[in-house]
Every structure is written in C-alpha cells, then in structure tokens.
Tab-separated table of N, CA and C in Angstrom:
chain	number	residue	atom	x	y	z
A	22	LEU	N	19.011	-26.589	48.771
A	22	LEU	CA	18.764	-27.763	47.415
A	22	LEU	C	17.965	-27.476	47.098
A	23	SER	N	17.617	-27.425	45.283
A	23	SER	CA	16.749	-26.982	44.589
A	23	SER	C	15.521	-27.916	44.470
A	24	THR	N	14.336	-28.274	43.819
A	24	THR	CA	13.580	-28.757	43.770
A	24	THR	C	13.223	-28.914	42.321
A	25	SER	N	13.108	-29.854	41.052
A	25	SER	CA	12.896	-29.387	39.836
A	25	SER	C	11.514	-28.942	39.654
A	26	LEU	N	11.052	-29.619	38.487
A	26	LEU	CA	9.641	-28.597	38.272
A	26	LEU	C	8.830	-30.326	38.317
A	27	PHE	N	9.222	-30.936	38.243
A	27	PHE	CA	8.474	-32.189	38.866
A	27	PHE	C	8.320	-32.679	41.040
A	28	GLY	N	8.774	-31.912	41.872
A	28	GLY	CA	8.920	-32.262	42.864
A	28	GLY	C	9.662	-33.242	43.453
A	29	SER	N	10.877	-33.125	42.197
A	29	SER	CA	11.535	-34.073	43.032
A	29	SER	C	12.943	-33.607	42.673
A	30	ALA	N	13.867	-34.635	43.912
A	30	ALA	CA	15.378	-33.985	43.728
A	30	ALA	C	16.488	-33.967	42.517
A	31	PRO	N	17.018	-32.802	42.532
A	31	PRO	CA	17.472	-33.033	41.466
A	31	PRO	C	18.663	-34.240	41.223
A	32	ARG	N	19.528	-34.439	39.809
A	32	ARG	CA	19.797	-35.888	40.221
A	32	ARG	C	21.283	-35.993	40.429
A	33	LYS	N	21.954	-34.462	39.672
A	33	LYS	CA	22.859	-33.802	39.331
A	33	LYS	C	23.359	-32.785	40.687
A	34	ASP	N	24.238	-32.847	42.163
A	34	ASP	CA	24.229	-32.062	42.865
A	34	ASP	C	25.163	-30.524	42.006
A	35	SER	N	25.985	-30.953	41.161
A	35	SER	CA	27.242	-29.767	40.795
A	35	SER	C	26.751	-29.984	38.669
A	36	SER	N	26.457	-28.370	38.572
A	36	SER	CA	26.501	-27.759	36.836
A	36	SER	C	27.277	-28.718	35.781
A	37	ASP	N	28.679	-28.659	36.407
A	37	ASP	CA	29.728	-29.629	35.919
A	37	ASP	C	29.147	-30.722	35.098
A	38	GLU	N	28.570	-31.540	36.474
A	38	GLU	CA	28.124	-32.981	36.224
A	38	GLU	C	27.613	-33.293	35.216
A	39	PHE	N	25.953	-32.272	35.057
A	39	PHE	CA	25.020	-31.600	34.128
A	39	PHE	C	25.633	-31.433	32.872
A	40	TYR	N	26.110	-30.663	32.895
A	40	TYR	CA	26.655	-30.396	31.219
A	40	TYR	C	28.301	-31.373	30.926
A	41	GLU	N	28.913	-32.218	31.724
A	41	GLU	CA	29.307	-33.429	31.382
A	41	GLU	C	28.175	-34.571	30.304
A	42	CYS	N	27.406	-34.849	31.513
A	42	CYS	CA	26.559	-35.628	30.703
A	42	CYS	C	25.886	-35.189	29.228
A	43	LEU	N	25.744	-34.408	28.990
A	43	LEU	CA	25.280	-33.566	27.415
A	43	LEU	C	26.778	-33.724	26.664
A	44	ASP	N	27.497	-33.967	26.587
A	44	ASP	CA	28.957	-34.475	25.946
A	44	ASP	C	28.508	-35.637	25.552
A	45	ASP	N	27.818	-36.771	26.555
A	45	ASP	CA	28.810	-38.193	26.812
A	45	ASP	C	27.447	-39.029	25.604
A	46	GLU	N	27.743	-39.294	24.353
A	46	GLU	CA	27.170	-39.712	23.072
A	46	GLU	C	26.320	-40.894	23.409
A	47	ASN	N	26.184	-41.565	24.571
A	47	ASN	CA	25.273	-42.804	24.547
A	47	ASN	C	24.147	-42.084	25.681
A	48	ASP	N	24.511	-41.453	26.465
A	48	ASP	CA	23.435	-41.416	27.299
A	48	ASP	C	22.641	-39.965	26.448
A	49	ALA	N	21.481	-40.139	26.681
A	49	ALA	CA	19.926	-39.183	26.569
A	49	ALA	C	20.262	-37.748	27.487
A	50	PRO	N	20.933	-36.395	27.247
A	50	PRO	CA	20.860	-35.731	27.803
A	50	PRO	C	19.261	-35.249	29.276
A	51	ILE	N	18.519	-35.478	29.019
A	51	ILE	CA	17.009	-35.452	30.109
A	51	ILE	C	16.850	-37.030	29.950
A	52	SER	N	16.276	-37.753	31.131
A	52	SER	CA	16.039	-39.220	31.211
A	52	SER	C	14.550	-38.544	32.280
A	53	LEU	N	13.245	-38.639	32.098
A	53	LEU	CA	12.137	-38.935	33.076
A	53	LEU	C	11.590	-40.116	33.514
A	54	THR	N	10.741	-40.622	34.457
A	54	THR	CA	10.138	-41.225	34.801
A	54	THR	C	8.864	-41.266	34.759
A	55	VAL	N	8.497	-42.924	34.693
A	55	VAL	CA	7.133	-42.354	34.133
A	55	VAL	C	6.531	-41.687	34.763
A	56	ASP	N	6.255	-41.369	35.925
A	56	ASP	CA	4.890	-39.728	36.466
A	56	ASP	C	5.773	-38.773	36.061
A	57	GLU	N	6.947	-38.611	36.037
A	57	GLU	CA	6.981	-37.126	35.152
A	57	GLU	C	6.938	-36.871	34.474
A	58	MET	N	6.972	-38.094	33.164
A	58	MET	CA	6.062	-37.618	31.875
A	58	MET	C	4.595	-37.692	31.725
A	59	LYS	N	4.378	-38.356	32.589
A	59	LYS	CA	2.612	-38.030	32.473
A	59	LYS	C	2.249	-36.635	33.081
A	60	GLU	N	3.456	-36.377	34.009
A	60	GLU	CA	3.202	-34.679	34.454
A	60	GLU	C	3.228	-33.845	33.521
A	61	LEU	N	3.953	-34.058	32.744
A	61	LEU	CA	4.467	-33.334	31.643
A	61	LEU	C	3.100	-33.521	30.964
A	62	GLU	N	2.674	-34.080	30.134
A	62	GLU	CA	2.135	-34.506	29.553
A	62	GLU	C	0.378	-33.780	29.690
A	63	GLU	N	0.049	-34.049	31.265
A	63	GLU	CA	-0.916	-33.580	31.636
A	63	GLU	C	-0.602	-31.952	32.039
A	64	LEU	N	0.304	-31.289	32.024
A	64	LEU	CA	0.410	-29.870	31.658
A	64	LEU	C	0.142	-29.322	30.467
A	65	ALA	N	0.961	-29.774	29.407
A	65	ALA	CA	0.936	-29.949	27.801
A	65	ALA	C	-0.871	-29.527	28.091
A	66	PHE	N	-1.646	-30.699	28.018
A	66	PHE	CA	-3.172	-30.718	27.914
A	66	PHE	C	-3.675	-29.874	28.280
A	67	LYS	N	-3.292	-28.895	29.820
A	67	LYS	CA	-4.284	-27.711	30.712
A	67	LYS	C	-3.897	-27.074	29.691
A	68	LYS	N	-2.455	-26.238	29.325
A	68	LYS	CA	-1.949	-25.106	28.472
A	68	LYS	C	-2.521	-25.515	26.897
A	69	ALA	N	-3.043	-26.039	26.766
A	69	ALA	CA	-3.393	-26.036	25.782
A	69	ALA	C	-5.556	-26.050	25.565
A	70	ASP	N	-6.133	-27.154	26.641
A	70	ASP	CA	-6.861	-26.329	27.040
A	70	ASP	C	-7.024	-24.740	27.228
A	71	ALA	N	-6.071	-24.070	27.881
A	71	ALA	CA	-6.479	-23.286	28.186
A	71	ALA	C	-7.075	-21.758	27.047
A	72	GLN	N	-5.972	-22.929	25.940
A	72	GLN	CA	-5.857	-21.649	24.607
A	72	GLN	C	-6.641	-21.584	23.890
A	73	LEU	N	-7.542	-23.465	23.765
A	73	LEU	CA	-9.124	-23.539	22.663
A	73	LEU	C	-9.662	-23.625	23.579
A	74	SER	N	-11.067	-23.084	22.749
A	74	SER	CA	-12.585	-23.601	22.914
A	74	SER	C	-13.032	-24.944	23.333
A	75	LYS	N	-13.624	-25.462	24.036
A	75	LYS	CA	-13.867	-26.645	23.118
A	75	LYS	C	-14.874	-26.995	22.428
A	76	ASP	N	-15.125	-26.017	21.327
A	76	ASP	CA	-15.517	-26.190	20.215
A	76	ASP	C	-14.922	-25.805	18.402
A	77	SER	N	-13.490	-25.852	18.886
A	77	SER	CA	-12.375	-25.446	18.648
A	77	SER	C	-12.060	-26.889	17.236
A	78	MET	N	-11.881	-26.636	15.792
A	78	MET	CA	-11.964	-28.162	15.272
A	78	MET	C	-10.057	-27.754	15.447
A	79	LEU	N	-9.370	-29.190	15.078
A	79	LEU	CA	-8.374	-29.468	15.221
A	79	LEU	C	-7.766	-29.662	14.050
A	80	CYS	N	-8.983	-30.619	13.578
A	80	CYS	CA	-8.602	-30.612	11.827
A	80	CYS	C	-9.834	-31.538	11.150
A	81	ASP	N	-9.782	-30.797	9.599
A	81	ASP	CA	-11.343	-30.871	9.004
A	81	ASP	C	-10.361	-31.839	7.916
A	82	ILE	N	-10.474	-32.500	7.461
A	82	ILE	CA	-10.050	-33.505	6.159
A	82	ILE	C	-10.716	-33.662	5.759
A	83	ASN	N	-11.196	-33.491	4.135
A	83	ASN	CA	-11.901	-34.203	3.227
A	83	ASN	C	-11.455	-34.357	1.431
A	84	PHE	N	-11.587	-35.634	1.157
A	84	PHE	CA	-11.047	-35.918	-0.155
A	84	PHE	C	-11.428	-36.846	-0.817
A	85	THR	N	-12.245	-36.508	-2.152
A	85	THR	CA	-13.003	-36.985	-3.126
A	85	THR	C	-12.224	-37.574	-4.681
A	86	LEU	N	-12.184	-39.175	-5.066
A	86	LEU	CA	-11.648	-39.626	-6.291
A	86	LEU	C	-12.683	-39.736	-7.647
A	87	GLY	N	-13.395	-38.649	-8.083
A	87	GLY	CA	-14.406	-38.997	-9.518
A	87	GLY	C	-14.619	-40.532	-9.517
A	88	SER	N	-13.595	-40.986	-9.696
A	88	SER	CA	-13.445	-42.708	-10.331
A	88	SER	C	-11.879	-43.674	-10.820
A	89	PHE	N	-12.539	-44.759	-10.269
A	89	PHE	CA	-10.468	-45.039	-11.179
A	89	PHE	C	-10.569	-46.670	-11.550
A	90	GLN	N	-10.118	-46.827	-12.157
A	90	GLN	CA	-9.629	-47.989	-12.660
A	90	GLN	C	-8.073	-48.440	-12.745
A	91	VAL	N	-8.149	-49.283	-12.067
A	91	VAL	CA	-7.097	-50.508	-12.087
A	91	VAL	C	-6.757	-51.996	-12.820
A	92	ASN	N	-5.713	-51.654	-13.478
A	92	ASN	CA	-5.526	-52.724	-14.606
A	92	ASN	C	-4.795	-53.689	-13.825
A	93	LEU	N	-4.329	-54.754	-13.809
A	93	LEU	CA	-3.798	-55.776	-12.628
A	93	LEU	C	-3.512	-57.249	-14.604
A	94	VAL	N	-1.885	-56.835	-14.168
A	94	VAL	CA	-1.195	-57.696	-15.843
A	94	VAL	C	-0.315	-58.618	-15.577
A	95	ARG	N	-0.095	-59.723	-16.638
A	95	ARG	CA	0.757	-60.440	-15.912
A	95	ARG	C	2.287	-59.943	-16.126
A	96	SER	N	3.494	-60.822	-15.723
A	96	SER	CA	4.547	-60.235	-15.851
A	96	SER	C	4.972	-60.092	-17.631
A	97	THR	N	4.356	-60.840	-18.264
A	97	THR	CA	3.921	-60.934	-19.797
A	97	THR	C	3.826	-59.312	-20.282
A	98	LEU	N	3.036	-58.511	-19.447
A	98	LEU	CA	2.103	-57.812	-19.794
A	98	LEU	C	0.285	-57.893	-20.849
A	99	GLN	N	0.198	-59.641	-20.254
A	99	GLN	CA	-1.174	-59.662	-20.875
A	99	GLN	C	-2.156	-59.730	-19.425
A	100	PRO	N	-3.532	-58.936	-20.254
A	100	PRO	CA	-4.174	-57.855	-18.997
A	100	PRO	C	-4.941	-59.473	-18.463
A	101	LEU	N	-4.818	-59.331	-16.575
A	101	LEU	CA	-5.583	-60.196	-15.927
A	101	LEU	C	-7.143	-59.575	-15.622
A	102	THR	N	-6.751	-58.924	-15.032
A	102	THR	CA	-8.123	-58.096	-14.019
A	102	THR	C	-7.976	-56.556	-14.268
A	103	SER	N	-9.774	-56.474	-14.425
A	103	SER	CA	-9.577	-54.433	-13.885
A	103	SER	C	-10.193	-54.106	-13.156
A	104	LEU	N	-10.209	-53.591	-12.027
A	104	LEU	CA	-10.911	-52.935	-11.147
A	104	LEU	C	-11.798	-51.593	-11.291
A	105	GLU	N	-12.714	-51.612	-11.050
A	105	GLU	CA	-13.040	-50.202	-11.597
A	105	GLU	C	-14.395	-49.488	-10.452
A	106	MET	N	-13.539	-48.401	-9.963
A	106	MET	CA	-14.231	-48.069	-8.584
A	106	MET	C	-15.150	-46.769	-9.429
A	107	GLY	N	-16.395	-46.609	-8.156
A	107	GLY	CA	-17.210	-45.075	-8.656
A	107	GLY	C	-16.460	-44.314	-7.600
A	108	MET	N	-16.743	-43.352	-7.439
A	108	MET	CA	-16.404	-41.720	-6.927
A	108	MET	C	-16.280	-42.677	-5.553
A	109	VAL	N	-14.742	-42.238	-4.653
A	109	VAL	CA	-14.131	-43.020	-3.466
A	109	VAL	C	-14.171	-41.917	-2.480
A	110	SER	N	-15.268	-41.270	-1.256
A	110	SER	CA	-14.869	-40.433	-0.687
A	110	SER	C	-14.478	-40.719	0.759
A	111	THR	N	-13.595	-39.914	1.383
A	111	THR	CA	-13.072	-39.876	2.749
A	111	THR	C	-12.936	-39.344	3.570
A	112	SER	N	-13.425	-38.498	4.253
A	112	SER	CA	-13.474	-37.420	6.027
A	112	SER	C	-13.126	-38.128	6.954
A	113	PHE	N	-12.267	-36.613	7.868
A	113	PHE	CA	-11.871	-37.074	8.772
A	113	PHE	C	-12.337	-35.797	9.812
A	114	LYS	N	-12.605	-35.922	10.941
A	114	LYS	CA	-13.012	-34.767	11.621
A	114	LYS	C	-12.197	-34.921	13.233
A	115	ALA	N	-11.527	-33.651	13.589
A	115	ALA	CA	-11.080	-34.139	14.740
A	115	ALA	C	-11.233	-32.978	15.424
A	116	ASN	N	-12.036	-32.541	17.027
A	116	ASN	CA	-12.320	-31.724	17.688
A	116	ASN	C	-11.694	-31.708	19.368
A	117	ALA	N	-11.481	-30.347	19.742
A	117	ALA	CA	-10.482	-30.255	20.801
A	117	ALA	C	-10.587	-31.237	21.987
A	118	ASP	N	-12.432	-30.890	21.724
A	118	ASP	CA	-12.712	-31.767	23.096
A	118	ASP	C	-12.651	-33.541	23.116
A	119	GLY	N	-11.634	-33.858	21.886
A	119	GLY	CA	-11.349	-35.587	21.875
A	119	GLY	C	-12.391	-35.544	20.579
A	120	SER	N	-13.539	-35.174	20.452
A	120	SER	CA	-14.477	-35.864	20.051
A	120	SER	C	-13.505	-36.740	18.329
A	121	PHE	N	-14.485	-36.893	17.151
A	121	PHE	CA	-14.059	-37.539	16.037
A	121	PHE	C	-14.658	-37.894	15.379
A	122	ALA	N	-14.669	-37.561	13.933
A	122	ALA	CA	-15.535	-38.497	12.886
A	122	ALA	C	-14.498	-38.845	11.040
A	123	PHE	N	-15.224	-39.889	11.062
A	123	PHE	CA	-14.335	-40.923	10.076
A	123	PHE	C	-15.337	-41.428	9.120
A	124	GLY	N	-15.065	-41.820	7.921
A	124	GLY	CA	-16.331	-41.930	7.046
A	124	GLY	C	-15.108	-42.771	5.838
A	125	LEU	N	-15.392	-43.485	5.958
A	125	LEU	CA	-15.324	-43.796	4.093
A	125	LEU	C	-15.794	-43.638	3.499
A	126	SER	N	-16.265	-43.898	1.423
A	126	SER	CA	-17.437	-44.509	1.264
A	126	SER	C	-16.604	-45.471	-0.409
A	127	LEU	N	-17.750	-46.235	-1.063
A	127	LEU	CA	-17.164	-45.996	-2.791
A	127	LEU	C	-18.210	-46.342	-3.287
A	128	LEU	N	-18.748	-45.236	-4.062
A	128	LEU	CA	-19.950	-45.648	-4.753
A	128	LEU	C	-19.898	-47.004	-5.401
A	129	SER	N	-19.573	-47.470	-6.344
A	129	SER	CA	-19.703	-48.662	-6.450
A	129	SER	C	-18.007	-49.363	-7.231
A	130	LEU	N	-18.377	-50.649	-7.460
A	130	LEU	CA	-16.983	-51.320	-7.930
A	130	LEU	C	-17.806	-52.586	-8.130
A	131	GLU	N	-16.584	-52.555	-9.793
A	131	GLU	CA	-17.076	-53.908	-10.757
A	131	GLU	C	-15.261	-54.450	-10.492
A	132	VAL	N	-14.982	-55.359	-11.344
A	132	VAL	CA	-14.235	-56.719	-11.766
A	132	VAL	C	-14.475	-57.410	-12.460
A	133	LEU	N	-13.980	-57.342	-13.375
A	133	LEU	CA	-13.417	-57.640	-15.037
A	133	LEU	C	-12.868	-58.491	-14.572
A	134	ASP	N	-13.489	-60.172	-15.617
A	134	ASP	CA	-11.829	-60.788	-15.802
A	134	ASP	C	-11.655	-60.836	-17.270
A	135	ASN	N	-10.385	-60.705	-17.158
A	135	ASN	CA	-9.895	-59.917	-19.012
A	135	ASN	C	-8.730	-61.491	-19.143
A	136	VAL	N	-8.911	-62.822	-18.489
A	136	VAL	CA	-8.269	-64.041	-18.941
A	136	VAL	C	-9.384	-64.908	-19.520
A	137	THR	N	-10.391	-65.372	-19.031
A	137	THR	CA	-11.371	-66.330	-20.069
A	137	THR	C	-11.825	-65.938	-21.063
A	138	ARG	N	-11.671	-66.346	-22.261
A	138	ARG	CA	-11.816	-66.068	-23.553
A	138	ARG	C	-13.541	-66.126	-23.267
A	139	ASN	N	-14.194	-65.105	-24.411
A	139	ASN	CA	-15.719	-65.732	-24.656
A	139	ASN	C	-15.944	-65.938	-23.369
A	140	THR	N	-16.279	-65.465	-22.217
A	140	THR	CA	-16.850	-65.799	-20.894
A	140	THR	C	-18.434	-64.992	-21.483
A	141	PHE	N	-19.511	-66.117	-20.286
A	141	PHE	CA	-20.613	-65.113	-20.708
A	141	PHE	C	-20.524	-64.249	-19.085
A	142	TYR	N	-20.161	-63.991	-18.302
A	142	TYR	CA	-20.139	-63.770	-17.151
A	142	TYR	C	-18.326	-62.856	-17.114
A	143	PRO	N	-18.284	-61.494	-18.252
A	143	PRO	CA	-16.826	-60.860	-18.399
A	143	PRO	C	-16.683	-60.246	-16.773
A	144	THR	N	-17.990	-60.283	-16.375
A	144	THR	CA	-17.774	-59.136	-14.669
A	144	THR	C	-17.888	-60.556	-13.896
A	145	ILE	N	-16.873	-60.359	-12.494
A	145	ILE	CA	-17.129	-61.723	-11.648
A	145	ILE	C	-17.281	-60.947	-10.497
A	146	CYS	N	-17.269	-59.794	-10.330
A	146	CYS	CA	-17.949	-59.167	-8.714
A	146	CYS	C	-18.316	-57.702	-9.545
A	147	ARG	N	-19.409	-57.051	-9.049
A	147	ARG	CA	-20.082	-56.258	-9.115
A	147	ARG	C	-21.452	-55.468	-8.166
A	148	SER	N	-21.568	-54.331	-7.274
A	148	SER	CA	-22.053	-54.033	-6.568
A	148	SER	C	-23.682	-54.298	-7.240
A	149	LEU	N	-24.657	-54.345	-6.716
A	149	LEU	CA	-25.667	-54.150	-6.907
A	149	LEU	C	-26.661	-53.216	-6.368
A	150	GLN	N	-25.975	-51.683	-6.440
A	150	GLN	CA	-27.233	-50.767	-5.496
A	150	GLN	C	-27.688	-50.060	-6.903
A	151	LYS	N	-28.634	-49.301	-6.926
A	151	LYS	CA	-29.481	-48.536	-8.243
A	151	LYS	C	-28.505	-47.639	-8.816
A	152	ALA	N	-28.384	-48.235	-10.052
A	152	ALA	CA	-27.580	-47.483	-10.867
A	152	ALA	C	-27.924	-45.297	-11.277
A	153	GLN	N	-29.376	-45.157	-10.936
A	153	GLN	CA	-29.548	-44.063	-10.532
A	153	GLN	C	-29.591	-43.124	-9.455
A	154	THR	N	-29.306	-43.849	-8.474
A	154	THR	CA	-29.187	-42.992	-7.382
A	154	THR	C	-27.849	-42.758	-6.762
A	155	THR	N	-27.447	-41.477	-6.473
A	155	THR	CA	-25.772	-41.186	-5.585
A	155	THR	C	-26.091	-41.627	-4.290
A	156	LYS	N	-27.300	-41.907	-3.535
A	156	LYS	CA	-27.466	-41.488	-1.945
A	156	LYS	C	-27.105	-43.319	-1.534
A	157	SER	N	-26.977	-44.168	-2.827
A	157	SER	CA	-26.881	-45.810	-2.560
A	157	SER	C	-25.177	-46.147	-2.827
A	158	HIS	N	-24.936	-46.537	-1.700
A	158	HIS	CA	-23.211	-46.519	-1.452
A	158	HIS	C	-23.073	-48.091	-2.065
A	159	ALA	N	-21.860	-48.885	-2.751
A	159	ALA	CA	-21.720	-50.126	-2.779
A	159	ALA	C	-20.680	-50.254	-0.965
A	160	PHE	N	-20.371	-49.500	-0.739
A	160	PHE	CA	-19.713	-49.684	0.674
A	160	PHE	C	-19.407	-48.238	1.588
A	161	ARG	N	-19.818	-48.021	2.710
A	161	ARG	CA	-19.392	-46.822	3.781
A	161	ARG	C	-19.199	-47.401	5.085
A	162	LEU	N	-18.148	-46.150	5.433
A	162	LEU	CA	-17.690	-47.124	7.011
A	162	LEU	C	-18.305	-45.585	7.341
A	163	GLU	N	-18.272	-46.013	8.646
A	163	GLU	CA	-18.377	-44.550	9.220
A	163	GLU	C	-18.106	-44.653	11.324
A	164	LEU	N	-17.065	-43.784	11.574
A	164	LEU	CA	-15.900	-44.131	12.680
A	164	LEU	C	-16.625	-42.939	13.676
A	165	ARG	N	-16.984	-42.993	14.701
A	165	ARG	CA	-17.621	-41.661	15.261
A	165	ARG	C	-16.883	-41.495	17.374
A	166	LYS	N	-16.352	-40.513	18.073
A	166	LYS	CA	-16.396	-40.568	19.067
A	166	LYS	C	-16.556	-39.882	19.343
A	167	SER	N	-17.496	-39.601	20.612
A	167	SER	CA	-18.005	-38.211	21.743
A	167	SER	C	-17.398	-38.152	22.266
A	168	ARG	N	-17.429	-36.346	22.796
A	168	ARG	CA	-16.610	-35.771	23.358
A	168	ARG	C	-16.251	-36.971	25.157
A	169	GLU	N	-18.057	-37.489	25.335
A	169	GLU	CA	-18.157	-38.019	26.559
A	169	GLU	C	-17.068	-39.974	26.428
A	170	GLY	N	-16.724	-40.052	25.716
A	170	GLY	CA	-16.043	-41.288	25.014
A	170	GLY	C	-17.163	-42.327	24.592
A	171	ASP	N	-18.512	-41.820	23.934
A	171	ASP	CA	-19.208	-42.973	23.520
A	171	ASP	C	-18.612	-43.084	21.639
A	172	GLN	N	-18.538	-44.362	21.537
A	172	GLN	CA	-17.908	-44.903	20.155
A	172	GLN	C	-19.097	-45.070	19.445
A	173	GLU	N	-19.469	-44.850	17.881
A	173	GLU	CA	-20.209	-45.950	17.364
A	173	GLU	C	-19.311	-46.189	16.081
A	174	LEU	N	-20.178	-47.003	15.201
A	174	LEU	CA	-19.280	-47.713	14.651
A	174	LEU	C	-20.078	-48.142	13.111
A	175	VAL	N	-20.194	-47.585	12.186
A	175	VAL	CA	-21.321	-47.920	10.851
A	175	VAL	C	-20.654	-48.529	10.473
A	176	LEU	N	-21.729	-49.990	8.781
A	176	LEU	CA	-20.199	-50.656	8.307
A	176	LEU	C	-21.716	-50.641	7.500
A	177	LYS	N	-21.749	-50.358	6.266
A	177	LYS	CA	-23.022	-50.532	5.244
A	177	LYS	C	-21.917	-51.093	4.233
A	178	MET	N	-23.156	-52.664	3.148
A	178	MET	CA	-22.474	-52.662	2.474
A	178	MET	C	-23.774	-53.805	0.776
A	179	VAL	N	-24.155	-52.697	0.680
A	179	VAL	CA	-24.769	-53.362	-0.986
A	179	VAL	C	-24.510	-55.193	-1.164
A	180	ALA	N	-25.086	-55.170	-1.552
A	180	ALA	CA	-25.460	-56.700	-2.544
A	180	ALA	C	-24.795	-56.675	-3.506
A	181	CYS	N	-23.599	-57.366	-3.831
A	181	CYS	CA	-22.730	-57.779	-4.447
A	181	CYS	C	-23.377	-59.193	-5.217
A	182	GLU	N	-22.782	-59.324	-6.776
A	182	GLU	CA	-23.051	-60.804	-7.348
A	182	GLU	C	-21.927	-60.880	-7.826
A	183	ILE	N	-21.279	-61.810	-7.822
A	183	ILE	CA	-20.514	-62.496	-7.497
A	183	ILE	C	-20.335	-63.984	-8.306
A	184	VAL	N	-19.336	-64.342	-9.134
A	184	VAL	CA	-18.800	-64.668	-10.269
A	184	VAL	C	-18.058	-66.176	-10.310
A	185	ALA	N	-17.540	-67.577	-9.701
A	185	ALA	CA	-16.608	-67.980	-9.591
A	185	ALA	C	-15.989	-67.727	-11.215
A	186	SER	N	-14.783	-67.615	-11.312
A	186	SER	CA	-14.152	-67.785	-12.212
A	186	SER	C	-12.440	-68.262	-12.126
A	187	PRO	N	-12.732	-69.931	-12.048
A	187	PRO	CA	-11.605	-70.830	-11.824
A	187	PRO	C	-10.624	-70.380	-12.926
A	188	LEU	N	-10.123	-69.722	-13.802
A	188	LEU	CA	-8.918	-69.706	-14.377
A	188	LEU	C	-8.211	-67.826	-14.191
A	189	LEU	N	-8.967	-67.219	-13.753
A	189	LEU	CA	-8.357	-66.178	-13.559
A	189	LEU	C	-7.892	-65.957	-11.645
A	190	LEU	N	-8.536	-67.125	-11.054
A	190	LEU	CA	-7.977	-67.875	-9.834
A	190	LEU	C	-6.966	-67.895	-9.754
A	191	PHE	N	-6.640	-69.062	-10.594
A	191	PHE	CA	-5.850	-69.323	-11.459
A	191	PHE	C	-4.195	-69.170	-12.150
A	192	GLU	N	-4.336	-67.893	-11.985
A	192	GLU	CA	-3.629	-67.180	-13.213
A	192	GLU	C	-2.775	-65.486	-12.090
A	193	VAL	N	-3.618	-65.196	-10.589
A	193	VAL	CA	-3.562	-64.421	-9.731
A	193	VAL	C	-2.316	-64.859	-9.139
A	194	LYS	N	-2.975	-66.153	-8.844
A	194	LYS	CA	-1.188	-66.836	-8.173
A	194	LYS	C	-0.623	-67.259	-7.986
C-alpha cells in the first residue's frame, strides 16, 4: 500500500475504482479533509514564500477621479438634487509579508436642492474645509496592517453645513 501526499492511506485500492469515481457526475473527483486542506494551503504558502522576497509588492493600485456630479431626477425627469464631489482618490497596496495599506479620500462634497423653489439655502449639505488648500479633504479613510499583524484605522471628516429641506426629503421618499 502507498500513502497519499498527506500521509493518509489511499481511499481506493484499485485504480479502476478511482477512475470510475471520475465518471460519476454527482461526486466530486477529489475530496479532502480539513487537515488535508490546511496542509495543502501550508505547502502553497511555503512555495510562494520561497519564490518571493519579504519586501515584494503583490499589488499596487491607485485610482483618481478628478471630480463629478450626479443628478437625481424623478420618474418624470424633473430634477430632485445634485451631488457634487471634488477629486476622489483610492489606493491599495499589498505586500508579500501580509502587510497592506488602503486609502480613500474625497476632496469636497456638496448636495444641492433642486426641488424647493426660491429657497435661501439651495445647498443643503457642503463640506467646510478651506477652499484654497488641497491638503484638507472632506473625508479620508486609511486602513493599514503591518507584517506583525498590527492594524491602524484612521477616519477623518471635516465639519459639514447641513440645512433641513422638508420638500426634498418628502420627494426622495
């Protein structure tokens, strides 16, 4: 008798029986126990570790969208509100040692009321960061994990000016 890669005894004694199970559409051709799956995963990690240096970067993605506006309309195509955002940026970096960094930032945010006519407050929500600086973001999220497993979460948001608009809330319902 031979043993499997995982140190357990083979499940079928005859090679004919083994190939018969491949023909059965209802059964999976290979079934592994939880311990065998863990051992297989460990072997895959060891092989990957041998091929990659600890400072190798597995993934480095950066995406920036200059600015955009979303206009919400009723089914009759009459405008409800506009959502205007300044530059939106996101990034993700993953290293072979298990560490990673994720970031998401939004430069500015403004929501306009297109329902209430002749209102003194057409802007119902806006971020209040300094208009002249690009270092202050309306919203920023950062998530990091070190190779030792330490995690850091940073969530920052500037003050916002919000005005209640009962007509808009009724229309959005």
